[in-house]
PDB file of C-alpha atoms in Angstrom:
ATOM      1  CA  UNK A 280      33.916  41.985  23.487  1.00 50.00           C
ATOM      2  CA  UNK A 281      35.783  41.509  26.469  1.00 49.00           C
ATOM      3  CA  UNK A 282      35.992  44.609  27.703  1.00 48.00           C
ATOM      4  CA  UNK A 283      32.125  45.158  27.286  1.00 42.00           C
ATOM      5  CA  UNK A 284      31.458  42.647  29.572  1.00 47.00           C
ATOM      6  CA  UNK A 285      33.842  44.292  32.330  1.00 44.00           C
ATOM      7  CA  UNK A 286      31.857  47.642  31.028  1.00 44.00           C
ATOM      8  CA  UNK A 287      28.959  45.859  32.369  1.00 40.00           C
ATOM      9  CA  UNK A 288      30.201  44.348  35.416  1.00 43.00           C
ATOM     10  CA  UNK A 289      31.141  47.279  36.671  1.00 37.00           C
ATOM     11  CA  UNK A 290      28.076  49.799  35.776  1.00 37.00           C
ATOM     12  CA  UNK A 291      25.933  46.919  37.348  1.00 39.00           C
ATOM     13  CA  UNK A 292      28.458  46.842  40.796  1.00 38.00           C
ATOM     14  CA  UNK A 293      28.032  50.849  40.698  1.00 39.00           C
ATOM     15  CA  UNK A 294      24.345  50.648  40.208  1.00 39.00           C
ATOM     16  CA  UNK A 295      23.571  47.855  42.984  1.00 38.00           C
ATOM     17  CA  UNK A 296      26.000  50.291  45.445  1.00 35.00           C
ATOM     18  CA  UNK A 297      24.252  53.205  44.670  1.00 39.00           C
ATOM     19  CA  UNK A 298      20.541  51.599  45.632  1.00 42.00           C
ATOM     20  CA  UNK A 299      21.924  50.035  48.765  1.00 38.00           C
ATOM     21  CA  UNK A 300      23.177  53.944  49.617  1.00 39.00           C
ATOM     22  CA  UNK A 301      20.091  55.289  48.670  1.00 63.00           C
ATOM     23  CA  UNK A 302      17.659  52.631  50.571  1.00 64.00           C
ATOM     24  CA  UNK A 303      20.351  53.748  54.191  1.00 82.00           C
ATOM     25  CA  UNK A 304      18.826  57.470  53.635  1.00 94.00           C
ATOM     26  CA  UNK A 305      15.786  56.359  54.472  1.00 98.00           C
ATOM     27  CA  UNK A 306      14.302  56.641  58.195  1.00 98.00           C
ATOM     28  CA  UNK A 307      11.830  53.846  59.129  1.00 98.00           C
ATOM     29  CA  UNK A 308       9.082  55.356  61.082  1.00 98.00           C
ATOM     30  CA  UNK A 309       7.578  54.441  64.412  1.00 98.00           C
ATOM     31  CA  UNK A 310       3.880  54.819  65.037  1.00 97.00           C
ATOM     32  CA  UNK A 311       4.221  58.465  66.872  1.00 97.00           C
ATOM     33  CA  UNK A 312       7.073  59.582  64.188  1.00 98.00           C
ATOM     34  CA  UNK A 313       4.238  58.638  61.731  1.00 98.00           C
ATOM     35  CA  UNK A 314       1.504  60.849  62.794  1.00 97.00           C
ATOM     36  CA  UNK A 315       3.871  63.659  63.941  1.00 97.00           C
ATOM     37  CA  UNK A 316       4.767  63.570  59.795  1.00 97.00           C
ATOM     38  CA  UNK A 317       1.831  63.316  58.459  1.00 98.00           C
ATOM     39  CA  UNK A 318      -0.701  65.379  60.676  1.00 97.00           C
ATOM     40  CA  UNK A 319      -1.159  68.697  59.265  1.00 97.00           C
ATOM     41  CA  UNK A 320       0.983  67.964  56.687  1.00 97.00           C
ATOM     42  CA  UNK A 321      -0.277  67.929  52.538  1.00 98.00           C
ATOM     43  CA  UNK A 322       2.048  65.597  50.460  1.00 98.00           C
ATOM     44  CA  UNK A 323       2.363  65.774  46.465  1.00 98.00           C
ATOM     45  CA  UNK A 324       2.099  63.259  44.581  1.00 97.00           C
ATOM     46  CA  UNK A 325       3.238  62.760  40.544  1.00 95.00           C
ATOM     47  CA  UNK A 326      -0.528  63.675  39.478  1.00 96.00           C
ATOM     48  CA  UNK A 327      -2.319  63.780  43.021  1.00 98.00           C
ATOM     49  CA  UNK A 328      -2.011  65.888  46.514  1.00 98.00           C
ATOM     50  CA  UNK A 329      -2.866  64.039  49.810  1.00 98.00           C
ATOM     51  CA  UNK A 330      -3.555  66.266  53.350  1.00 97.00           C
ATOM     52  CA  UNK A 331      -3.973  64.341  56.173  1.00 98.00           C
ATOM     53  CA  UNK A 332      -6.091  65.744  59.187  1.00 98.00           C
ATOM     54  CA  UNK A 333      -5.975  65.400  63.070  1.00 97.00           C
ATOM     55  CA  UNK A 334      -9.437  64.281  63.150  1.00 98.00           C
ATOM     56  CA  UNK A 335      -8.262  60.863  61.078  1.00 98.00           C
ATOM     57  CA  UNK A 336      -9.896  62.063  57.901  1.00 98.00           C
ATOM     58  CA  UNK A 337      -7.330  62.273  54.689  1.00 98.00           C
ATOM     59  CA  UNK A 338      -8.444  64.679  51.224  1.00 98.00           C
ATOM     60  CA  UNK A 339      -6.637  62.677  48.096  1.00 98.00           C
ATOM     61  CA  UNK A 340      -7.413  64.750  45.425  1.00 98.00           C
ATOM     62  CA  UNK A 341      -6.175  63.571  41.561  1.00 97.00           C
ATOM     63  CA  UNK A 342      -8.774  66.133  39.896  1.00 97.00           C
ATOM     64  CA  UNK A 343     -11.599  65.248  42.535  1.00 97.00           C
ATOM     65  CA  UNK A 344     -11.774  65.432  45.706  1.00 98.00           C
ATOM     66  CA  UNK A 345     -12.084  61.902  47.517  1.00 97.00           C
ATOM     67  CA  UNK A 346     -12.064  61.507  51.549  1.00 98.00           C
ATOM     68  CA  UNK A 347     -11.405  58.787  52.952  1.00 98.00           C
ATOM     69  CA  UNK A 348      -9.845  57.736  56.806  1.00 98.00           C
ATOM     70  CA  UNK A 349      -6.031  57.750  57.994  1.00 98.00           C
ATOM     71  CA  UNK A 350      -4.638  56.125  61.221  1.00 98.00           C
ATOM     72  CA  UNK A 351      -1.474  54.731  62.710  1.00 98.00           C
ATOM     73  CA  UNK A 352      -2.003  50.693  63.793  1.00 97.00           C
ATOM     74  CA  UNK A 353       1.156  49.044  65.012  1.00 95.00           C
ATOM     75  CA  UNK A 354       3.537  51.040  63.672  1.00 97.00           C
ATOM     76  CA  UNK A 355       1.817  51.530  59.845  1.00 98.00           C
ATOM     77  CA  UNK A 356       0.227  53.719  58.143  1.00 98.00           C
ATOM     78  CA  UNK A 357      -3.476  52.667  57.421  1.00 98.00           C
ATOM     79  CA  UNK A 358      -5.905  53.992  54.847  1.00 98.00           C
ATOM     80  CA  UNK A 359      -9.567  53.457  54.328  1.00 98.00           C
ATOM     81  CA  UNK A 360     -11.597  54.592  51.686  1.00 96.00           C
ATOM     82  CA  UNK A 361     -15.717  54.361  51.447  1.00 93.00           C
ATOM     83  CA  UNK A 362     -17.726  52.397  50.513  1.00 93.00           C
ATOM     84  CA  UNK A 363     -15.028  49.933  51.062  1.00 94.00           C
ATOM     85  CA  UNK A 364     -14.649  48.492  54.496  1.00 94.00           C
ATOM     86  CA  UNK A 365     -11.322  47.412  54.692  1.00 96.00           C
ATOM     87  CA  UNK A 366      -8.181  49.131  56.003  1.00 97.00           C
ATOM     88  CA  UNK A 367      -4.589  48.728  53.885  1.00 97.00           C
ATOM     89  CA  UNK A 368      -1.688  49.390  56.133  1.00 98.00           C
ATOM     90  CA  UNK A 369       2.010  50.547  55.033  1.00 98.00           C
ATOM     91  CA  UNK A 370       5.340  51.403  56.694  1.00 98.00           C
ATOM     92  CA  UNK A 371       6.347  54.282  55.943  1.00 98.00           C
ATOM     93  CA  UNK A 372       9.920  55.167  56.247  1.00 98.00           C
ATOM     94  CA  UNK A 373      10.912  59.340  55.004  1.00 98.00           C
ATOM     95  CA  UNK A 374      14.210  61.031  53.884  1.00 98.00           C
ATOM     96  CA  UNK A 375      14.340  64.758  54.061  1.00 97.00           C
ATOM     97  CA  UNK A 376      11.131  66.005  52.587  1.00 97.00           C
ATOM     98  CA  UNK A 377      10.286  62.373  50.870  1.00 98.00           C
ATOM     99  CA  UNK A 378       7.696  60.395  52.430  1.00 98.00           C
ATOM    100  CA  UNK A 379       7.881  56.577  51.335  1.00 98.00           C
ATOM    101  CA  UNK A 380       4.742  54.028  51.438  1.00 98.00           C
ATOM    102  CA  UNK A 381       5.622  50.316  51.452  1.00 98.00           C
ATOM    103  CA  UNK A 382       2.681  47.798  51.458  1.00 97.00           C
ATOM    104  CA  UNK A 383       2.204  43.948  52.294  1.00 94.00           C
ATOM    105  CA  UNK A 384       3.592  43.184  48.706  1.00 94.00           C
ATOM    106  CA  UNK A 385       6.354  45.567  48.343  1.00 93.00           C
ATOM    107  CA  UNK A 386       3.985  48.611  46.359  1.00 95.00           C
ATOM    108  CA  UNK A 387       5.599  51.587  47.128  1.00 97.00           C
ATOM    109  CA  UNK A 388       4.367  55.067  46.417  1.00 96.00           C
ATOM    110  CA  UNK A 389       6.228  58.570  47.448  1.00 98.00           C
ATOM    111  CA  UNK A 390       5.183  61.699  48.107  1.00 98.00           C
ATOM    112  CA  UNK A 391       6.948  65.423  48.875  1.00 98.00           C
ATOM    113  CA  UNK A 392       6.094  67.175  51.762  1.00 97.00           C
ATOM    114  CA  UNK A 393       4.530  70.452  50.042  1.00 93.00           C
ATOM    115  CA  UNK A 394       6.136  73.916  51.099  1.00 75.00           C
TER     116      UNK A 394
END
């Protein structure tokens, strides 16, 4: 039973390693580096594609088509969506073709860059 819980130990040590490694890939963006990434760019999403345009319009499509409005505001990502008023804001932080959305109470959503 001993050794189990050295078993353990370790595979938990290994795991907790691995995440810090995997959260130093990532690149924090800046507000520039933000729209230089997203403008023009379509990401893909586990059910759902995204484009975002120059104009500050964004197509989210999960089997519909919904617009909505994209801008950069102190170095986040912000989203609107009608009827609804209000802006949500992100950082968004990207590690080779992985784009990663953080909110105000750590939800986080990824996307791929599509080809």
């Amino acid at each position: 039973m001993r050794r189990f819980g050295i078993y353990v130990g370790v595979l938990v040590c290994f795991a907790a390693a691995t995440l810090a490694q995997q959260e130093d890939d990532w690149r924090m963006l800046s507000g520039p580096q933000i729209a230089d990434v997203l403008i023009g760019v379509t990401l893909e999403y586990d059910n759902a594609w995204q484009d975002f345009r120059a104009s500050g319009k964004t197509l989210y499509n999960a089997g519909t088509n919904s617009w909505g409005n994209w801008r950069v505001e102190n170095d986040q990502y912000c989203s609107q969506w009608p009827p609804r008023d209000l802006w949500d804001c992100y950082d968004v932080a990207v590690f080779e073709d992985q784009v990663r959305f953080t909110g105000a109470y750590d939800d986080v959503s990824f996307g791929t860059i599509r080809k």
